[in-house]
XYZ file of C-alpha atoms in Angstrom:
568
model
C 106.024 118.079 63.920
C 102.851 116.200 64.841
C 102.386 114.385 68.134
C 102.349 111.045 66.326
C 105.658 111.812 64.651
C 107.196 112.770 67.969
C 106.013 109.557 69.564
C 107.552 107.501 66.758
C 111.016 108.862 67.473
C 113.448 106.256 68.775
C 113.707 106.362 72.577
C 116.996 107.553 74.037
C 118.278 106.716 77.497
C 118.656 110.292 78.771
C 117.234 113.058 76.621
C 115.879 116.148 78.423
C 112.946 117.842 76.732
C 114.912 121.111 76.830
C 117.095 119.883 73.949
C 114.061 119.508 71.687
C 112.457 122.744 72.894
C 115.521 124.814 71.983
C 115.304 123.780 68.331
C 113.864 126.764 66.494
C 113.790 128.800 69.691
C 113.351 132.534 69.038
C 112.979 135.873 70.746
C 109.181 135.724 70.780
C 109.171 132.406 72.666
C 111.845 133.705 75.045
C 109.732 136.735 75.958
C 106.731 134.505 76.704
C 108.867 132.113 78.776
C 110.411 134.940 80.784
C 106.985 136.440 81.493
C 105.578 133.088 82.579
C 108.669 132.316 84.670
C 108.422 135.628 86.529
C 104.730 134.986 87.257
C 105.344 131.459 88.507
C 108.231 132.691 90.654
C 105.892 135.120 92.415
C 103.320 132.351 92.933
C 105.939 129.928 94.243
C 107.447 132.330 96.796
C 104.809 132.091 99.569
C 103.989 128.447 98.834
C 107.615 127.330 99.106
C 108.034 128.946 102.525
C 104.625 127.753 103.745
C 105.279 124.136 102.759
C 108.631 124.162 104.543
C 107.229 125.661 107.752
C 104.334 123.177 107.766
C 106.841 120.334 107.336
C 108.680 121.342 110.499
C 111.557 123.013 108.615
C 112.814 126.564 108.287
C 111.217 128.649 105.494
C 114.458 128.809 103.523
C 114.313 125.019 103.019
C 111.312 125.545 100.759
C 113.018 128.364 98.883
C 116.212 126.358 98.352
C 114.114 123.468 97.037
C 112.113 125.654 94.654
C 115.324 127.196 93.327
C 117.595 124.164 92.987
C 115.073 121.388 92.326
C 112.898 123.698 90.229
C 115.828 124.516 87.952
C 116.976 120.884 87.641
C 113.483 119.485 86.957
C 112.911 121.992 84.151
C 116.394 121.630 82.661
C 116.499 117.807 82.750
C 112.825 116.749 82.757
C 110.618 115.127 80.164
C 107.883 117.777 80.098
C 107.869 121.122 78.332
C 106.049 123.051 81.043
C 106.267 121.107 84.306
C 107.333 123.188 87.335
C 109.111 121.337 90.139
C 109.448 122.289 93.779
C 108.146 121.553 97.282
C 104.576 120.258 97.345
C 101.784 120.027 99.874
C 101.585 116.263 99.473
C 105.001 115.923 101.133
C 104.140 117.903 104.267
C 102.810 114.998 106.304
C 105.607 112.632 105.256
C 108.424 115.141 105.837
C 106.991 116.217 109.183
C 106.833 112.592 110.305
C 110.416 111.867 109.195
C 111.783 114.951 110.974
C 109.766 114.172 114.098
C 110.857 110.521 114.224
C 114.353 110.463 112.718
C 115.630 114.050 112.812
C 116.672 116.588 110.189
C 119.934 114.840 109.217
C 118.047 111.666 108.370
C 115.561 113.641 106.265
C 118.516 114.552 104.053
C 119.464 110.874 103.710
C 115.854 109.745 103.111
C 115.343 112.412 100.433
C 118.590 111.474 98.681
C 117.599 107.791 98.828
C 114.234 108.641 97.278
C 116.127 110.434 94.504
C 118.104 107.277 93.766
C 114.872 105.261 93.681
C 113.195 107.764 91.355
C 116.164 107.744 88.993
C 116.165 103.926 88.994
C 112.432 103.923 88.190
C 113.138 106.093 85.179
C 116.113 103.996 84.046
C 114.050 100.798 84.185
C 111.168 102.523 82.346
C 108.683 102.257 85.191
C 107.085 105.621 84.465
C 103.996 104.066 82.929
C 103.526 101.680 85.878
C 102.587 104.580 88.153
C 99.424 104.953 86.084
C 98.313 101.515 87.238
C 97.670 102.806 90.784
C 93.859 102.871 91.143
C 92.174 106.261 91.268
C 90.406 105.273 94.495
C 93.791 104.913 96.234
C 95.052 108.242 94.853
C 91.902 110.144 95.888
C 91.883 108.457 99.302
C 95.404 109.423 100.294
C 95.185 112.859 98.644
C 92.099 113.757 100.689
C 93.707 112.296 103.804
C 96.841 114.403 103.318
C 94.671 117.500 102.796
C 92.924 116.893 106.137
C 96.247 116.471 107.943
C 97.651 119.634 106.345
C 94.628 121.625 107.501
C 94.842 120.123 111.003
C 98.549 120.942 111.257
C 97.800 124.604 110.483
C 95.219 125.065 113.258
C 98.017 125.990 115.689
C 99.234 129.004 113.685
C 95.755 129.836 112.371
C 94.501 130.335 115.954
C 97.815 131.582 117.298
C 98.046 128.778 119.869
C 101.098 128.596 122.104
C 102.279 125.004 122.302
C 105.370 122.917 121.802
C 106.034 121.198 118.496
C 102.975 119.231 117.428
C 103.284 115.417 117.389
C 103.392 113.730 114.012
C 100.319 111.524 114.564
C 96.633 112.379 114.321
C 95.588 111.677 117.912
C 98.668 113.342 119.409
C 98.161 116.395 117.215
C 94.490 116.652 118.139
C 95.214 116.265 121.847
C 97.951 118.935 121.784
C 95.651 121.395 119.982
C 92.811 120.845 122.467
C 95.117 121.416 125.449
C 96.482 124.602 123.827
C 93.056 126.190 123.155
C 93.271 128.472 126.250
C 96.206 130.251 124.551
C 93.992 131.268 121.628
C 95.105 134.602 120.050
C 92.306 136.856 118.708
C 94.828 138.924 116.720
C 96.330 135.883 114.947
C 92.901 134.406 114.247
C 91.573 137.659 112.818
C 94.661 138.011 110.650
C 94.361 134.417 109.403
C 90.643 134.759 108.672
C 91.198 138.021 106.873
C 93.981 136.488 104.778
C 91.845 133.467 103.904
C 88.867 135.622 102.918
C 91.131 137.834 100.806
C 92.526 134.790 98.954
C 89.059 133.382 98.288
C 87.607 136.757 97.353
C 90.476 137.521 94.985
C 90.126 134.123 93.335
C 86.388 134.304 92.725
C 85.597 138.046 92.939
C 87.940 139.537 90.342
C 85.848 138.517 87.275
C 82.694 140.016 88.834
C 84.246 143.278 90.029
C 86.243 143.966 86.872
C 84.094 144.334 83.780
C 86.966 144.220 81.309
C 87.821 140.606 80.566
C 91.362 141.679 79.631
C 91.993 143.337 82.993
C 90.311 140.465 84.830
C 92.689 138.024 83.155
C 95.668 140.214 84.032
C 94.616 140.586 87.663
C 94.139 136.857 87.948
C 97.818 136.428 87.144
C 98.480 138.056 90.519
C 97.932 135.171 92.968
C 95.709 135.755 95.958
C 98.274 134.129 98.222
C 100.870 136.777 97.364
C 98.346 139.592 97.851
C 97.283 138.168 101.240
C 100.914 137.784 102.295
C 101.755 141.395 101.394
C 98.636 142.833 103.071
C 99.085 140.747 106.230
C 102.762 141.710 106.480
C 101.906 145.404 106.119
C 99.194 145.147 108.770
C 101.576 143.458 111.224
C 104.353 145.976 110.512
C 102.158 149.082 110.766
C 99.837 148.010 113.580
C 102.442 146.106 115.588
C 100.120 143.141 116.166
C 101.344 140.651 118.788
C 101.552 137.658 116.434
C 104.318 135.218 115.608
C 106.318 136.012 112.473
C 109.076 134.384 110.442
C 111.541 136.713 112.137
C 110.406 135.932 115.690
C 110.356 132.171 115.161
C 113.116 131.492 112.623
C 115.213 134.662 112.723
C 114.362 135.489 109.117
C 115.708 133.828 105.979
C 119.273 133.942 104.658
C 120.165 136.062 101.651
C 122.462 133.489 100.062
C 122.412 129.861 99.005
C 123.767 127.356 101.525
C 127.023 125.476 101.204
C 127.144 121.744 100.588
C 126.543 119.837 103.834
C 127.219 116.102 104.085
C 125.220 114.507 106.922
C 126.417 111.659 109.107
C 125.618 108.476 107.222
C 125.522 104.888 108.403
C 124.027 101.750 106.905
C 122.298 101.144 110.219
C 120.428 104.430 109.809
C 119.719 103.851 106.122
C 118.097 100.535 106.932
C 115.381 102.283 108.951
C 114.923 104.981 106.320
C 114.183 102.661 103.399
C 110.395 102.682 103.904
C 110.149 106.492 104.350
C 112.406 106.946 101.305
C 110.236 104.565 99.267
C 107.137 106.493 100.344
C 108.731 109.772 99.244
C 109.744 108.240 95.897
C 106.321 106.746 95.164
C 104.472 109.898 96.195
C 106.871 112.047 94.167
C 106.455 109.822 91.111
C 102.655 109.868 91.367
C 102.462 113.637 91.895
C 104.915 114.536 89.132
C 103.446 112.218 86.494
C 99.858 113.189 87.302
C 100.887 116.830 87.035
C 102.638 116.180 83.717
C 99.499 114.492 82.357
C 97.393 117.510 83.349
C 99.888 119.771 81.572
C 99.813 117.562 78.462
C 96.073 118.073 78.196
C 96.482 121.834 78.381
C 99.186 122.169 75.714
C 98.295 119.179 73.477
C 101.609 117.459 74.057
C 102.934 114.230 75.559
C 105.673 114.101 78.180
C 108.330 111.403 78.581
C 107.500 109.814 81.964
C 110.807 107.985 82.331
C 112.867 111.099 81.600
C 110.707 113.007 84.070
C 111.383 110.421 86.789
C 115.123 110.582 86.151
C 115.051 114.383 86.431
C 113.024 114.171 89.636
C 115.554 111.659 90.955
C 118.541 113.909 90.210
C 116.785 116.901 91.799
C 115.882 114.973 94.955
C 119.382 113.549 95.268
C 121.150 116.926 94.985
C 118.755 119.348 96.699
C 118.802 117.963 100.290
C 122.593 118.396 100.513
C 122.027 122.133 99.996
C 119.410 122.553 102.696
C 116.373 121.556 100.622
C 113.459 119.168 101.091
C 111.735 116.621 98.801
C 110.492 118.009 95.491
C 108.074 116.938 92.787
C 105.937 118.347 89.998
C 103.403 120.895 91.258
C 100.039 121.271 89.582
C 99.193 124.815 90.715
C 102.514 126.281 89.539
C 102.496 124.237 86.322
C 99.001 125.453 85.439
C 100.102 129.015 86.201
C 103.054 128.517 83.884
C 100.843 127.313 81.031
C 98.290 130.106 81.509
C 101.114 132.626 81.701
C 102.355 131.635 78.251
C 105.192 129.263 79.169
C 106.044 127.073 76.175
C 109.377 125.450 77.057
C 111.477 124.364 80.066
C 113.125 127.788 79.931
C 110.094 129.196 81.799
C 110.704 126.827 84.703
C 114.376 127.764 84.794
C 113.427 131.471 84.851
C 111.028 130.763 87.734
C 113.919 129.296 89.744
C 116.207 132.239 88.941
C 113.419 134.656 89.913
C 113.148 133.058 93.343
C 116.931 133.209 93.719
C 116.947 136.916 92.885
C 114.093 137.631 95.317
C 115.886 135.742 98.082
C 119.190 137.539 97.485
C 117.608 141.006 97.341
C 114.479 140.921 99.510
C 115.333 138.444 102.282
C 115.193 141.094 105.057
C 111.583 141.920 104.109
C 110.501 138.423 105.172
C 111.099 139.201 108.844
C 107.553 140.476 109.416
C 105.628 137.828 107.463
C 103.065 136.459 109.976
C 102.743 132.712 110.409
C 98.963 133.159 110.655
C 98.887 134.348 107.035
C 101.027 131.372 105.978
C 98.547 129.075 107.771
C 95.681 130.670 105.851
C 97.497 130.043 102.567
C 97.977 126.388 103.456
C 94.347 126.030 104.542
C 93.345 127.203 101.074
C 95.894 124.849 99.467
C 94.525 121.928 101.504
C 90.963 122.692 100.408
C 91.938 122.859 96.731
C 94.080 119.755 97.064
C 91.226 117.475 98.146
C 88.723 115.795 95.839
C 85.834 116.395 98.241
C 83.087 115.846 95.673
C 84.119 112.203 95.473
C 82.696 111.665 98.977
C 79.340 113.035 97.828
C 79.350 110.826 94.713
C 80.438 107.625 96.472
C 76.982 106.078 96.223
C 77.377 106.019 92.436
C 80.246 103.539 92.681
C 80.399 99.896 93.645
C 81.213 98.759 97.154
C 84.878 97.769 96.466
C 85.647 101.265 95.144
C 83.935 102.928 98.094
C 85.581 100.648 100.646
C 89.050 101.180 99.143
C 88.752 104.969 98.970
C 87.379 105.324 102.506
C 89.883 102.852 103.952
C 92.848 104.673 102.399
C 91.471 108.030 103.550
C 90.897 106.811 107.115
C 94.269 105.077 107.381
C 96.096 108.116 105.974
C 94.525 110.436 108.530
C 94.636 108.187 111.600
C 97.695 106.009 111.024
C 100.225 106.482 108.245
C 100.318 107.174 104.515
C 102.565 104.169 103.854
C 100.154 101.814 105.592
C 97.218 103.418 103.801
C 98.738 102.999 100.332
C 99.806 99.413 101.064
C 96.331 98.451 102.272
C 94.712 100.304 99.385
C 96.849 98.565 96.769
C 96.224 95.147 98.331
C 92.468 95.812 98.414
C 92.522 97.048 94.823
C 94.486 93.978 93.693
C 92.079 91.601 95.422
C 89.129 93.401 93.839
C 90.769 93.269 90.427
C 91.545 89.557 90.756
C 87.944 88.849 91.754
C 86.576 90.907 88.859
C 88.818 89.274 86.255
C 88.181 85.787 87.615
C 84.425 86.406 87.417
C 84.830 87.300 83.732
C 86.561 83.983 83.013
C 84.038 81.216 82.328
C 83.315 77.998 80.468
C 80.428 77.360 78.099
C 79.309 73.904 76.991
C 78.915 73.487 73.239
C 75.831 71.514 72.134
C 74.373 70.071 68.953
C 72.291 73.252 68.644
C 75.544 75.195 68.233
C 77.385 72.567 66.157
C 75.191 69.892 64.508
C 78.251 67.647 64.155
C 77.990 66.976 67.891
C 74.614 65.298 67.378
C 74.826 61.666 68.341
C 78.054 62.101 70.317
C 76.420 62.795 73.662
C 78.101 60.896 76.456
C 81.171 60.269 74.304
C 82.381 63.794 73.428
C 82.019 66.785 75.779
C 82.911 70.128 74.184
C 83.566 73.353 76.126
C 84.543 76.862 75.130
C 86.748 78.830 77.553
C 86.529 82.632 77.886
C 88.774 85.204 79.555
C 92.068 84.744 81.349
C 93.190 81.415 82.718
C 95.235 82.595 85.696
C 95.639 81.664 89.360
C 92.286 83.225 90.222
C 90.409 81.203 87.584
C 91.982 77.701 87.738
C 88.772 76.413 89.317
C 87.336 76.324 85.790
C 89.813 73.574 84.866
C 89.326 71.820 88.186
C 85.577 71.624 87.506
C 86.298 70.018 84.124
C 88.510 67.439 85.843
C 85.624 66.550 88.167
C 83.197 65.976 85.252
C 85.173 64.179 82.568
C 83.189 62.597 79.686
C 83.297 58.969 78.664
C 85.547 59.210 75.586
C 86.751 62.680 74.493
C 87.047 66.140 76.061
C 87.214 69.015 73.562
C 88.414 72.462 74.666
C 87.955 75.515 72.447
C 90.509 78.069 73.710
C 90.098 80.664 70.958
C 88.641 83.189 73.437
C 91.312 82.673 76.098
C 93.360 85.877 76.127
C 95.976 85.017 78.728
C 97.389 82.011 80.563
C 99.752 82.379 83.534
C 101.979 79.735 85.121
C 99.195 78.600 87.477
C 96.803 78.265 84.551
C 99.416 76.298 82.569
C 99.967 74.016 85.561
C 96.226 73.383 85.840
C 96.126 72.442 82.129
C 98.911 69.923 82.694
C 96.919 68.528 85.626
C 93.970 68.153 83.246
C 96.172 66.192 80.814
C 97.184 63.831 83.618
C 93.566 63.390 84.768
C 92.445 62.627 81.232
C 95.231 60.063 80.796
C 94.376 58.442 84.123
C 90.695 58.136 83.168
C 91.454 57.131 79.564
C 89.803 60.263 78.155
C 91.189 61.753 74.961
C 91.884 65.530 75.207
C 91.385 67.569 72.015
C 92.268 71.283 71.956
C 91.582 73.965 69.369
C 91.945 77.720 68.926
C 95.234 78.235 70.764
C 96.791 81.536 69.647
C 99.260 84.231 70.683
C 100.300 84.231 74.373
C 98.258 81.141 75.400
C 99.853 79.153 72.559
C 103.332 80.327 73.531
C 103.079 79.454 77.211
C 101.341 76.102 76.622
C 104.183 75.164 74.295
C 106.818 76.169 76.817
C 105.167 74.355 79.720
C 104.837 71.104 77.735
C 101.037 71.107 77.478
C 100.983 71.080 73.656
C 103.499 68.237 73.537
C 101.540 66.235 76.134
C 98.271 66.614 74.228
C 99.962 65.601 70.971
C 100.009 67.219 67.550
C 97.155 64.999 66.324
C 94.881 66.429 69.018
C 95.661 70.142 68.377
C 93.363 71.822 65.814
C 92.899 75.360 64.478
C 89.123 75.636 64.964
C 86.085 73.981 66.535
C 84.732 72.433 63.341
C 87.927 70.489 62.574
C 88.274 69.532 66.251
C 84.711 68.146 66.370
C 85.248 66.254 63.109
C 88.426 64.708 64.481
C 86.749 63.961 67.818
C 83.812 62.257 66.072
C 86.191 60.080 64.077
C 88.151 59.179 67.190
C 84.935 58.409 69.054
C 83.803 55.987 66.287
C 87.235 54.305 66.293
C 87.158 53.946 70.056
C 83.622 52.545 69.930
C 84.697 49.989 67.304
C 87.476 48.681 69.511
C 86.638 45.459 71.368
């Protein structure tokens, strides 16, 4: 079935993509999905633990999220290949919530964000997320990447300090004061892990001549290789570095039981803004990821179904020891490149992680936190759109100011504040741009010979653009320069009129009546015609003064001008 045919299908309230993918499903597709799911599961293992540790949680929180949320997002989502789980974008937000409100309230905030995400999908708000300007998205993404890297300096250098504060200045101050506790062993291990990840990513194609073997080796993620090598080095050499076992006591080898946190409306009231931030960030991340996947597999996801699946996953997962989840670009791309062609691959990825946790949990004892910090440093670097800073001079000042403001506010203050300021700045810029495109143009005898001889009696103007609250000054200027007999407005090129624009038109009618000037209008169509009818403008002007085009309006205006001139 073609993409166009799929898009013409009637929309259903809740219809997971899995139901469509299973039609015609066969053994060949199953083998490819299983292979891709196993690969993604291996990739997700170190990332899930690293994201949880960086968020101020135990490593199993990331694993539980990748297993439960990953399975639910694939089974219920609107994308064929999207992989859900913990993401780097959430680190700063989750860390701040845990630091300020505590772990129990993180559960409530995550569940609340799930309700909000589901509601966004129900009310078909999936497409609205695309309206967020790219400058805002790049600004907060780069800001989050900087904060992730900064939060990993402690483990990267092996510093001995209490829990880092959740704010930029407090974090920086704590790291500076802890520098005397610098650990050469941890730093060497972290640097070695980082170099191994980078070298594996970019060196495999050069070292391996066979393109087939190079492609196969690339399926083995550098993060997993670095984690294995670092763990072996720590185990065999007995390096004095902090490990998952020494800090967290290892990870459990079973899924947690359902835990219901203490809930009160008083607490929920303070968690609404953090929950909204989690929901918006999750929606942006998941839908951007789904769009990237669409481009790779020539498909189109259902954004509203995806939001509902994300909502269900985020509502259920925290009650089983998880953290916020969303679509993840790195794991989704790995899934596509590994041959994944249906949501079954994502479900296999979740089951793979479950199997690894049940069987190999004791092996995680010796995983060094320095190696996890190196993995996250690499994730932070890949996460940022750093080239945009170099290319800023190519863009106009509003774009540059918005991007830099959001970046600065994200790093120094708070992501919520940054996004709010960025959206306000983007809206103001948009209003200014659209209002500058709206204009009036005086029609003369050179344009329409019928106007010859009517100077001083008939003034004709053509309006362009949108007549909204940012452009009502155009009508106000006409009110200040009314002609002697007749004012003709050609509104054929007006594409939109809002309530403020309609109100200004009614003010123009009243001004014309007060100054005994006849108002003639032509070219009203579509939305402008509808709203001017509903607001009473058309009725006030009168059917005799409404015309389909400029020529008939000028002819009528000329006749009216001669009649008015003949009156004593």
